Amino acid sequence: MTTPWEAEARLPAMPRPATPQRSMSMLHHVGHAAPVSADRAPLLRRLSTDQQSTEKPLLREFSVDVEETFQRLLEQEDTDGDMQISISDRGPKSITLKTVKGTTAEVRGTYMLASLLQELALAKDRGERHMVIREAQLAEDPIHRLSRMIRTMFWDNLTRRIDAEGLEKVLLDPKNRSSHRRQLLYVPENEPDMLAYYRRVAQERPDLKLDVEALPTHFTPEYVRDLNQRPGLLAIAMEKQVDELTGAVDMKGIPFVVPGARFNELYNWDSYFIALGLLEDGRLDLAKGPVDHFVFEIEHYHKIMNGNRSYYLLRSQPPFLTDFTRRVYARLVADEPSRDHKPWLKRALCAAIKEYRTVWMSEPRWDPATGLSRYHPEGLGVPPETEASHFTNLLRPYAEKYRCSVNEFTRMYDHGQVHEPELDEYFRHDRAVRESGHDTSYRVERRCANLATIDLQALLYKYEVDIAELIRDEFDDDLDGEHSAVWFERAAFRQRQVDTYLWNEGKGLYFDYDLCQQEQSVYESVTSFWAMWAGMASEAQARRMMRVSLSKFEATGGLVTGTEESRGPVSLARPNRQWDYPYAWPPHQMLAWEGLARYGYMDDARRLAYRWMFMITTAFVNFNGIVPEKFDAVALSHLVTAEYGNQGTQFAYVPREGFGWTNASFQVGLTYLTSHMRKAVAACQHPDDFFHRYRHL
């Protein structure tokens, strides 16, 4: 039989037309669509087959010895030895199993064999020696399978808590390259109960090798630089827990979801996008936690940090707290209408107002000449959390100048023993790049601290509108002396300034504004569509962006971060950056979908979602269930070599976590697909083929 599942067809990227043209309708879209390619092999998806069996496909059940089948499958099919079964392996792509009725049947194809490997690995985890596997499990619709794995396994495996039960898992930091070998936890000095709790845990759990230290209320760049020799985890919010039997009061960490792979801590903007997926999956408990943590961070660390490690103390990330709070609050009210959630909302909203004023509307991040804001964290020296060789090429000439090793020069530079103004300027911008979340990109390299970026202006506009509306609608227009009219005027002012400095009518796009050069950047960034997500664009501006600019970013697999022309040529001397063309990231997809839908371009939002969902699904089908951090949206590939490569790709036998915001983008993306589109994605129908046929229905 040759009915589902096998998606082993090679999926070459379709050539891009020199001047793609689009309408704003999915039915008439012609940008990258092409006739069904004769060169692209049809997607043949097979069930297990046996010519002599009379059992109906999908109803068969296989009786297997777990360890024997596991070893036989790996030896036969994992030809490259990476503990996965993918289209890159060169095995026969077929294995014979016994059915519960005593007959034999073959399981064929990458997808079903990878599914078999995953089920066997999970059975080994459970300690099972023998199991019965239904053929339907192995042939499960990949959309259903991935969504189920995200919902029932990935989120839980990515969940962390900073308490006695969760410390061992969350203390691990793959980015820590210091020589200090004990684990460190820094706790705000004005949280005595938390300090006492963690010190007790450290005494009771000597296996953790944990030192607990008090962090001062105020800290300087010099203090943070010195902490880099002893990096550690930063404490975040906890809740008191009363033992129902004894009445004793203890403390418990509030759970949160980490991005995954090398990012094993609470992140700022990752948490927002992860929460969008968690809310789709009904995990309000996990979506709410980061809001509580961010309020704690603003109170004790004076900002929402990039992540809760000591080397992030001076750096923030793109701010999403007000929209994050609104979404969680709306779900709290819907799920528990009898409870009063206003105190929680007030605390979060007051924290957001404080962050707005003390972080984003204070110098150096705030520019008084334009009234706009920029990414501009404090800091000294070389960022310690990067890969060991990340700055080697930059620093080597300086090391040669001082006749020392790169490591020795780095130490001298970090502690001010040598002075290099050009290097100071480089790292001023580098810190801003990392705060922007877009680390790294030629859009912002060596200039980020001078740029009023469109994405940050859109986010702060959203803050101003959110705060105004919540004060008006939830607090009778008076929140401790804050009134909606003032915040609406702030939003209107920002919109006027953005129109003056960042909007380009001729090009139909927003551009970052260079505050020093007093001119627009020429880099075309997909973050321009954040203005639609925030509601900052006028109807006319949105219409112009859709007609003139959307096609510049739309690739076979979704929206790329910037245009190829803006990125410029790449070479060994000028390598590609991970936030440049041709790469595509989940945050840009989700914000664009919502922004387009907000302005009535739902067909376009669905088309973009289809492209993204197809790319995730084919990677999942063809590469043993992989769900990576990012993609090459032109080549339709997760094999990204820029900078540190891709995250979420290294696992043995079965994916257990995926990657945080990619998981979320899949769950959110499903809500944009029609039933017809879902079936086509599940069948791995190439976007060009799908839209070509769709237009002719």
PDB file of N, CA and C in Angstrom, residues 462-550:
ATOM      1  N   LYS A 462       2.745  50.445  22.225  1.00  0.00           N
ATOM      2  CA  LYS A 462       1.801  49.464  22.782  1.00  0.00           C
ATOM      3  C   LYS A 462       1.718  49.597  24.295  1.00  0.00           C
ATOM      4  N   TYR A 463       2.844  49.815  24.965  1.00  0.00           N
ATOM      5  CA  TYR A 463       2.823  50.063  26.415  1.00  0.00           C
ATOM      6  C   TYR A 463       1.893  51.230  26.725  1.00  0.00           C
ATOM      7  N   GLU A 464       2.083  52.323  26.023  1.00  0.00           N
ATOM      8  CA  GLU A 464       1.329  53.549  26.321  1.00  0.00           C
ATOM      9  C   GLU A 464      -0.166  53.342  26.107  1.00  0.00           C
ATOM     10  N   VAL A 465      -0.535  52.677  25.037  1.00  0.00           N
ATOM     11  CA  VAL A 465      -1.954  52.421  24.781  1.00  0.00           C
ATOM     12  C   VAL A 465      -2.511  51.418  25.780  1.00  0.00           C
ATOM     13  N   ASP A 466      -1.774  50.352  26.057  1.00  0.00           N
ATOM     14  CA  ASP A 466      -2.234  49.351  27.025  1.00  0.00           C
ATOM     15  C   ASP A 466      -2.457  49.970  28.394  1.00  0.00           C
ATOM     16  N   ILE A 467      -1.491  50.743  28.841  1.00  0.00           N
ATOM     17  CA  ILE A 467      -1.619  51.368  30.157  1.00  0.00           C
ATOM     18  C   ILE A 467      -2.823  52.300  30.184  1.00  0.00           C
ATOM     19  N   ALA A 468      -2.998  53.081  29.131  1.00  0.00           N
ATOM     20  CA  ALA A 468      -4.142  54.000  29.078  1.00  0.00           C
ATOM     21  C   ALA A 468      -5.460  53.237  29.137  1.00  0.00           C
ATOM     22  N   GLU A 469      -5.576  52.211  28.338  1.00  0.00           N
ATOM     23  CA  GLU A 469      -6.841  51.472  28.277  1.00  0.00           C
ATOM     24  C   GLU A 469      -7.126  50.720  29.573  1.00  0.00           C
ATOM     25  N   LEU A 470      -6.097  50.155  30.184  1.00  0.00           N
ATOM     26  CA  LEU A 470      -6.328  49.442  31.439  1.00  0.00           C
ATOM     27  C   LEU A 470      -6.695  50.406  32.561  1.00  0.00           C
ATOM     28  N   ILE A 471      -6.056  51.561  32.621  1.00  0.00           N
ATOM     29  CA  ILE A 471      -6.434  52.553  33.630  1.00  0.00           C
ATOM     30  C   ILE A 471      -7.888  52.985  33.424  1.00  0.00           C
ATOM     31  N   ARG A 472      -8.259  53.221  32.189  1.00  0.00           N
ATOM     32  CA  ARG A 472      -9.625  53.665  31.882  1.00  0.00           C
ATOM     33  C   ARG A 472     -10.655  52.580  32.161  1.00  0.00           C
ATOM     34  N   ASP A 473     -10.381  51.367  31.710  1.00  0.00           N
ATOM     35  CA  ASP A 473     -11.394  50.316  31.724  1.00  0.00           C
ATOM     36  C   ASP A 473     -11.436  49.517  33.018  1.00  0.00           C
ATOM     37  N   GLU A 474     -10.299  49.402  33.720  1.00  0.00           N
ATOM     38  CA  GLU A 474     -10.257  48.534  34.897  1.00  0.00           C
ATOM     39  C   GLU A 474     -10.127  49.299  36.214  1.00  0.00           C
ATOM     40  N   PHE A 475      -9.716  50.577  36.157  1.00  0.00           N
ATOM     41  CA  PHE A 475      -9.477  51.313  37.395  1.00  0.00           C
ATOM     42  C   PHE A 475     -10.193  52.660  37.421  1.00  0.00           C
ATOM     43  N   ASP A 476     -11.303  52.745  36.699  1.00  0.00           N
ATOM     44  CA  ASP A 476     -12.132  53.957  36.708  1.00  0.00           C
ATOM     45  C   ASP A 476     -11.320  55.211  36.436  1.00  0.00           C
ATOM     46  N   ASP A 477     -10.328  55.048  35.562  1.00  0.00           N
ATOM     47  CA  ASP A 477      -9.501  56.155  35.087  1.00  0.00           C
ATOM     48  C   ASP A 477      -8.662  56.821  36.177  1.00  0.00           C
ATOM     49  N   ASP A 478      -8.341  56.045  37.210  1.00  0.00           N
ATOM     50  CA  ASP A 478      -7.452  56.596  38.242  1.00  0.00           C
ATOM     51  C   ASP A 478      -6.685  55.453  38.896  1.00  0.00           C
ATOM     52  N   LEU A 479      -5.415  55.327  38.535  1.00  0.00           N
ATOM     53  CA  LEU A 479      -4.557  54.303  39.129  1.00  0.00           C
ATOM     54  C   LEU A 479      -3.463  55.026  39.903  1.00  0.00           C
ATOM     55  N   ASP A 480      -3.708  55.230  41.177  1.00  0.00           N
ATOM     56  CA  ASP A 480      -2.740  55.932  42.043  1.00  0.00           C
ATOM     57  C   ASP A 480      -2.277  57.240  41.406  1.00  0.00           C
ATOM     58  N   GLY A 481      -3.228  57.999  40.865  1.00  0.00           N
ATOM     59  CA  GLY A 481      -2.921  59.291  40.272  1.00  0.00           C
ATOM     60  C   GLY A 481      -2.580  59.246  38.796  1.00  0.00           C
ATOM     61  N   GLU A 482      -2.528  58.066  38.229  1.00  0.00           N
ATOM     62  CA  GLU A 482      -2.296  57.934  36.786  1.00  0.00           C
ATOM     63  C   GLU A 482      -3.649  57.970  36.070  1.00  0.00           C
ATOM     64  N   HIS A 483      -3.736  58.757  34.979  1.00  0.00           N
ATOM     65  CA  HIS A 483      -4.989  58.901  34.250  1.00  0.00           C
ATOM     66  C   HIS A 483      -4.777  58.560  32.770  1.00  0.00           C
ATOM     67  N   SER A 484      -5.795  58.029  32.156  1.00  0.00           N
ATOM     68  CA  SER A 484      -5.660  57.508  30.793  1.00  0.00           C
ATOM     69  C   SER A 484      -5.309  58.590  29.775  1.00  0.00           C
ATOM     70  N   ALA A 485      -5.850  59.790  29.944  1.00  0.00           N
ATOM     71  CA  ALA A 485      -5.637  60.842  28.942  1.00  0.00           C
ATOM     72  C   ALA A 485      -4.147  61.124  28.737  1.00  0.00           C
ATOM     73  N   VAL A 486      -3.395  61.125  29.823  1.00  0.00           N
ATOM     74  CA  VAL A 486      -1.953  61.394  29.730  1.00  0.00           C
ATOM     75  C   VAL A 486      -1.258  60.308  28.919  1.00  0.00           C
ATOM     76  N   TRP A 487      -1.660  59.066  29.144  1.00  0.00           N
ATOM     77  CA  TRP A 487      -1.015  57.951  28.442  1.00  0.00           C
ATOM     78  C   TRP A 487      -1.447  57.895  26.975  1.00  0.00           C
ATOM     79  N   PHE A 488      -2.683  58.218  26.703  1.00  0.00           N
ATOM     80  CA  PHE A 488      -3.110  58.288  25.300  1.00  0.00           C
ATOM     81  C   PHE A 488      -2.343  59.386  24.554  1.00  0.00           C
ATOM     82  N   GLU A 489      -2.088  60.491  25.234  1.00  0.00           N
ATOM     83  CA  GLU A 489      -1.326  61.571  24.598  1.00  0.00           C
ATOM     84  C   GLU A 489       0.119  61.147  24.360  1.00  0.00           C
ATOM     85  N   ARG A 490       0.684  60.390  25.302  1.00  0.00           N
ATOM     86  CA  ARG A 490       2.049  59.879  25.086  1.00  0.00           C
ATOM     87  C   ARG A 490       2.093  58.987  23.844  1.00  0.00           C
ATOM     88  N   ALA A 491       1.077  58.154  23.701  1.00  0.00           N
ATOM     89  CA  ALA A 491       1.026  57.276  22.530  1.00  0.00           C
ATOM     90  C   ALA A 491       0.888  58.087  21.248  1.00  0.00           C
ATOM     91  N   ALA A 492       0.038  59.107  21.284  1.00  0.00           N
ATOM     92  CA  ALA A 492      -0.150  59.949  20.096  1.00  0.00           C
ATOM     93  C   ALA A 492       1.127  60.686  19.734  1.00  0.00           C
ATOM     94  N   PHE A 493       1.831  61.167  20.764  1.00  0.00           N
ATOM     95  CA  PHE A 493       3.107  61.852  20.509  1.00  0.00           C
ATOM     96  C   PHE A 493       4.114  60.898  19.868  1.00  0.00           C
ATOM     97  N   ARG A 494       4.222  59.692  20.406  1.00  0.00           N
ATOM     98  CA  ARG A 494       5.174  58.730  19.843  1.00  0.00           C
ATOM     99  C   ARG A 494       4.808  58.409  18.395  1.00  0.00           C
ATOM    100  N   GLN A 495       3.524  58.255  18.134  1.00  0.00           N
ATOM    101  CA  GLN A 495       3.092  57.961  16.766  1.00  0.00           C
ATOM    102  C   GLN A 495       3.492  59.092  15.817  1.00  0.00           C
ATOM    103  N   ARG A 496       3.319  60.332  16.256  1.00  0.00           N
ATOM    104  CA  ARG A 496       3.712  61.469  15.413  1.00  0.00           C
ATOM    105  C   ARG A 496       5.228  61.471  15.172  1.00  0.00           C
ATOM    106  N   GLN A 497       6.000  61.198  16.218  1.00  0.00           N
ATOM    107  CA  GLN A 497       7.454  61.199  16.075  1.00  0.00           C
ATOM    108  C   GLN A 497       7.932  60.060  15.172  1.00  0.00           C
ATOM    109  N   VAL A 498       7.297  58.936  15.295  1.00  0.00           N
ATOM    110  CA  VAL A 498       7.645  57.804  14.426  1.00  0.00           C
ATOM    111  C   VAL A 498       7.319  58.137  12.974  1.00  0.00           C
ATOM    112  N   ASP A 499       6.180  58.753  12.754  1.00  0.00           N
ATOM    113  CA  ASP A 499       5.832  59.158  11.388  1.00  0.00           C
ATOM    114  C   ASP A 499       6.847  60.163  10.835  1.00  0.00           C
ATOM    115  N   THR A 500       7.346  61.010  11.709  1.00  0.00           N
ATOM    116  CA  THR A 500       8.299  62.030  11.275  1.00  0.00           C
ATOM    117  C   THR A 500       9.673  61.444  10.970  1.00  0.00           C
ATOM    118  N   TYR A 501      10.136  60.564  11.839  1.00  0.00           N
ATOM    119  CA  TYR A 501      11.529  60.117  11.740  1.00  0.00           C
ATOM    120  C   TYR A 501      11.699  58.730  11.106  1.00  0.00           C
ATOM    121  N   LEU A 502      10.726  57.846  11.231  1.00  0.00           N
ATOM    122  CA  LEU A 502      10.930  56.452  10.818  1.00  0.00           C
ATOM    123  C   LEU A 502      10.117  56.044   9.599  1.00  0.00           C
ATOM    124  N   TRP A 503       8.981  56.676   9.344  1.00  0.00           N
ATOM    125  CA  TRP A 503       8.133  56.255   8.231  1.00  0.00           C
ATOM    126  C   TRP A 503       8.689  56.801   6.917  1.00  0.00           C
ATOM    127  N   ASN A 504       8.697  55.932   5.897  1.00  0.00           N
ATOM    128  CA  ASN A 504       9.136  56.332   4.557  1.00  0.00           C
ATOM    129  C   ASN A 504       7.997  56.028   3.596  1.00  0.00           C
ATOM    130  N   GLU A 505       7.280  57.060   3.217  1.00  0.00           N
ATOM    131  CA  GLU A 505       6.101  56.882   2.365  1.00  0.00           C
ATOM    132  C   GLU A 505       6.488  56.315   1.011  1.00  0.00           C
ATOM    133  N   GLY A 506       7.566  56.785   0.439  1.00  0.00           N
ATOM    134  CA  GLY A 506       7.954  56.329  -0.885  1.00  0.00           C
ATOM    135  C   GLY A 506       8.266  54.851  -0.922  1.00  0.00           C
ATOM    136  N   LYS A 507       8.920  54.362   0.129  1.00  0.00           N
ATOM    137  CA  LYS A 507       9.288  52.938   0.171  1.00  0.00           C
ATOM    138  C   LYS A 507       8.247  52.079   0.870  1.00  0.00           C
ATOM    139  N   GLY A 508       7.242  52.707   1.427  1.00  0.00           N
ATOM    140  CA  GLY A 508       6.169  51.952   2.057  1.00  0.00           C
ATOM    141  C   GLY A 508       6.648  51.098   3.212  1.00  0.00           C
ATOM    142  N   LEU A 509       7.482  51.670   4.078  1.00  0.00           N
ATOM    143  CA  LEU A 509       8.092  50.892   5.148  1.00  0.00           C
ATOM    144  C   LEU A 509       8.621  51.839   6.232  1.00  0.00           C
ATOM    145  N   TYR A 510       8.668  51.331   7.454  1.00  0.00           N
ATOM    146  CA  TYR A 510       9.351  52.046   8.531  1.00  0.00           C
ATOM    147  C   TYR A 510      10.828  51.668   8.509  1.00  0.00           C
ATOM    148  N   PHE A 511      11.692  52.620   8.815  1.00  0.00           N
ATOM    149  CA  PHE A 511      13.126  52.372   8.892  1.00  0.00           C
ATOM    150  C   PHE A 511      13.642  52.861  10.239  1.00  0.00           C
ATOM    151  N   ASP A 512      14.614  52.158  10.797  1.00  0.00           N
ATOM    152  CA  ASP A 512      15.267  52.631  12.010  1.00  0.00           C
ATOM    153  C   ASP A 512      15.851  54.020  11.765  1.00  0.00           C
ATOM    154  N   TYR A 513      15.851  54.836  12.806  1.00  0.00           N
ATOM    155  CA  TYR A 513      16.375  56.194  12.679  1.00  0.00           C
ATOM    156  C   TYR A 513      17.682  56.311  13.452  1.00  0.00           C
ATOM    157  N   ASP A 514      18.731  56.740  12.756  1.00  0.00           N
ATOM    158  CA  ASP A 514      20.035  56.926  13.372  1.00  0.00           C
ATOM    159  C   ASP A 514      20.072  58.288  14.058  1.00  0.00           C
ATOM    160  N   LEU A 515      20.122  58.274  15.388  1.00  0.00           N
ATOM    161  CA  LEU A 515      20.039  59.504  16.165  1.00  0.00           C
ATOM    162  C   LEU A 515      21.294  60.356  16.044  1.00  0.00           C
ATOM    163  N   CYS A 516      22.419  59.744  15.713  1.00  0.00           N
ATOM    164  CA  CYS A 516      23.671  60.510  15.563  1.00  0.00           C
ATOM    165  C   CYS A 516      23.811  61.074  14.157  1.00  0.00           C
ATOM    166  N   GLN A 517      23.520  60.228  13.157  1.00  0.00           N
ATOM    167  CA  GLN A 517      23.610  60.694  11.777  1.00  0.00           C
ATOM    168  C   GLN A 517      22.383  61.509  11.360  1.00  0.00           C
ATOM    169  N   GLN A 518      21.323  61.416  12.173  1.00  0.00           N
ATOM    170  CA  GLN A 518      20.073  62.127  11.911  1.00  0.00           C
ATOM    171  C   GLN A 518      19.518  61.775  10.524  1.00  0.00           C
ATOM    172  N   GLU A 519      19.457  60.468  10.284  1.00  0.00           N
ATOM    173  CA  GLU A 519      18.907  59.979   9.021  1.00  0.00           C
ATOM    174  C   GLU A 519      18.384  58.569   9.208  1.00  0.00           C
ATOM    175  N   GLN A 520      17.515  58.164   8.300  1.00  0.00           N
ATOM    176  CA  GLN A 520      16.986  56.811   8.350  1.00  0.00           C
ATOM    177  C   GLN A 520      18.046  55.813   7.897  1.00  0.00           C
ATOM    178  N   SER A 521      18.024  54.659   8.543  1.00  0.00           N
ATOM    179  CA  SER A 521      18.840  53.544   8.065  1.00  0.00           C
ATOM    180  C   SER A 521      18.275  53.069   6.737  1.00  0.00           C
ATOM    181  N   VAL A 522      19.090  52.379   5.959  1.00  0.00           N
ATOM    182  CA  VAL A 522      18.603  51.858   4.675  1.00  0.00           C
ATOM    183  C   VAL A 522      18.246  50.390   4.777  1.00  0.00           C
ATOM    184  N   TYR A 523      18.428  49.797   5.949  1.00  0.00           N
ATOM    185  CA  TYR A 523      18.150  48.370   6.123  1.00  0.00           C
ATOM    186  C   TYR A 523      16.641  48.131   6.201  1.00  0.00           C
ATOM    187  N   GLU A 524      16.155  47.225   5.354  1.00  0.00           N
ATOM    188  CA  GLU A 524      14.729  46.869   5.341  1.00  0.00           C
ATOM    189  C   GLU A 524      14.500  45.707   6.297  1.00  0.00           C
ATOM    190  N   SER A 525      13.765  45.954   7.363  1.00  0.00           N
ATOM    191  CA  SER A 525      13.563  44.965   8.421  1.00  0.00           C
ATOM    192  C   SER A 525      12.095  44.569   8.521  1.00  0.00           C
ATOM    193  N   VAL A 526      11.869  43.284   8.722  1.00  0.00           N
ATOM    194  CA  VAL A 526      10.499  42.787   8.868  1.00  0.00           C
ATOM    195  C   VAL A 526       9.867  43.287  10.162  1.00  0.00           C
ATOM    196  N   THR A 527      10.673  43.802  11.094  1.00  0.00           N
ATOM    197  CA  THR A 527      10.097  44.358  12.317  1.00  0.00           C
ATOM    198  C   THR A 527       9.245  45.588  12.041  1.00  0.00           C
ATOM    199  N   SER A 528       9.310  46.106  10.827  1.00  0.00           N
ATOM    200  CA  SER A 528       8.390  47.194  10.465  1.00  0.00           C
ATOM    201  C   SER A 528       6.940  46.783  10.687  1.00  0.00           C
ATOM    202  N   PHE A 529       6.650  45.503  10.527  1.00  0.00           N
ATOM    203  CA  PHE A 529       5.272  45.035  10.681  1.00  0.00           C
ATOM    204  C   PHE A 529       4.844  44.962  12.139  1.00  0.00           C
ATOM    205  N   TRP A 530       5.808  45.181  13.063  1.00  0.00           N
ATOM    206  CA  TRP A 530       5.403  45.295  14.461  1.00  0.00           C
ATOM    207  C   TRP A 530       4.521  46.524  14.666  1.00  0.00           C
ATOM    208  N   ALA A 531       4.660  47.526  13.803  1.00  0.00           N
ATOM    209  CA  ALA A 531       3.809  48.711  13.911  1.00  0.00           C
ATOM    210  C   ALA A 531       2.348  48.345  13.684  1.00  0.00           C
ATOM    211  N   MET A 532       2.100  47.350  12.845  1.00  0.00           N
ATOM    212  CA  MET A 532       0.729  46.881  12.644  1.00  0.00           C
ATOM    213  C   MET A 532       0.269  46.055  13.839  1.00  0.00           C
ATOM    214  N   TRP A 533       1.153  45.228  14.370  1.00  0.00           N
ATOM    215  CA  TRP A 533       0.793  44.463  15.567  1.00  0.00           C
ATOM    216  C   TRP A 533       0.395  45.399  16.709  1.00  0.00           C
ATOM    217  N   ALA A 534       1.132  46.490  16.850  1.00  0.00           N
ATOM    218  CA  ALA A 534       0.866  47.422  17.951  1.00  0.00           C
ATOM    219  C   ALA A 534      -0.306  48.352  17.671  1.00  0.00           C
ATOM    220  N   GLY A 535      -0.772  48.390  16.433  1.00  0.00           N
ATOM    221  CA  GLY A 535      -1.834  49.321  16.082  1.00  0.00           C
ATOM    222  C   GLY A 535      -1.332  50.733  15.852  1.00  0.00           C
ATOM    223  N   MET A 536      -0.031  50.914  15.687  1.00  0.00           N
ATOM    224  CA  MET A 536       0.551  52.251  15.522  1.00  0.00           C
ATOM    225  C   MET A 536       0.453  52.749  14.080  1.00  0.00           C
ATOM    226  N   ALA A 537       0.412  51.851  13.122  1.00  0.00           N
ATOM    227  CA  ALA A 537       0.308  52.251  11.723  1.00  0.00           C
ATOM    228  C   ALA A 537      -1.109  52.731  11.409  1.00  0.00           C
ATOM    229  N   SER A 538      -1.221  53.744  10.576  1.00  0.00           N
ATOM    230  CA  SER A 538      -2.541  54.160  10.105  1.00  0.00           C
ATOM    231  C   SER A 538      -3.043  53.149   9.084  1.00  0.00           C
ATOM    232  N   GLU A 539      -4.314  53.229   8.762  1.00  0.00           N
ATOM    233  CA  GLU A 539      -4.853  52.318   7.741  1.00  0.00           C
ATOM    234  C   GLU A 539      -4.124  52.516   6.415  1.00  0.00           C
ATOM    235  N   ALA A 540      -3.814  53.765   6.089  1.00  0.00           N
ATOM    236  CA  ALA A 540      -3.122  54.042   4.823  1.00  0.00           C
ATOM    237  C   ALA A 540      -1.706  53.492   4.844  1.00  0.00           C
ATOM    238  N   GLN A 541      -1.027  53.625   5.975  1.00  0.00           N
ATOM    239  CA  GLN A 541       0.329  53.097   6.076  1.00  0.00           C
ATOM    240  C   GLN A 541       0.325  51.571   5.984  1.00  0.00           C
ATOM    241  N   ALA A 542      -0.627  50.943   6.665  1.00  0.00           N
ATOM    242  CA  ALA A 542      -0.721  49.485   6.598  1.00  0.00           C
ATOM    243  C   ALA A 542      -0.986  49.028   5.167  1.00  0.00           C
ATOM    244  N   ARG A 543      -1.879  49.725   4.502  1.00  0.00           N
ATOM    245  CA  ARG A 543      -2.197  49.361   3.118  1.00  0.00           C
ATOM    246  C   ARG A 543      -0.966  49.503   2.226  1.00  0.00           C
ATOM    247  N   ARG A 544      -0.202  50.549   2.441  1.00  0.00           N
ATOM    248  CA  ARG A 544       1.000  50.745   1.625  1.00  0.00           C
ATOM    249  C   ARG A 544       2.057  49.684   1.923  1.00  0.00           C
ATOM    250  N   MET A 545       2.238  49.343   3.171  1.00  0.00           N
ATOM    251  CA  MET A 545       3.178  48.289   3.530  1.00  0.00           C
ATOM    252  C   MET A 545       2.793  46.966   2.888  1.00  0.00           C
ATOM    253  N   MET A 546       1.515  46.667   2.876  1.00  0.00           N
ATOM    254  CA  MET A 546       1.064  45.411   2.297  1.00  0.00           C
ATOM    255  C   MET A 546       1.297  45.388   0.787  1.00  0.00           C
ATOM    256  N   ARG A 547       1.057  46.496   0.148  1.00  0.00           N
ATOM    257  CA  ARG A 547       1.164  46.537  -1.316  1.00  0.00           C
ATOM    258  C   ARG A 547       2.615  46.632  -1.793  1.00  0.00           C
ATOM    259  N   VAL A 548       3.439  47.354  -1.031  1.00  0.00           N
ATOM    260  CA  VAL A 548       4.786  47.650  -1.510  1.00  0.00           C
ATOM    261  C   VAL A 548       5.846  46.756  -0.870  1.00  0.00           C
ATOM    262  N   SER A 549       5.669  46.403   0.394  1.00  0.00           N
ATOM    263  CA  SER A 549       6.790  45.840   1.150  1.00  0.00           C
ATOM    264  C   SER A 549       6.660  44.380   1.564  1.00  0.00           C
ATOM    265  N   LEU A 550       5.460  43.862   1.709  1.00  0.00           N
ATOM    266  CA  LEU A 550       5.336  42.490   2.205  1.00  0.00           C
ATOM    267  C   LEU A 550       6.099  41.503   1.331  1.00  0.00           C
TER     268      LEU A 550
END
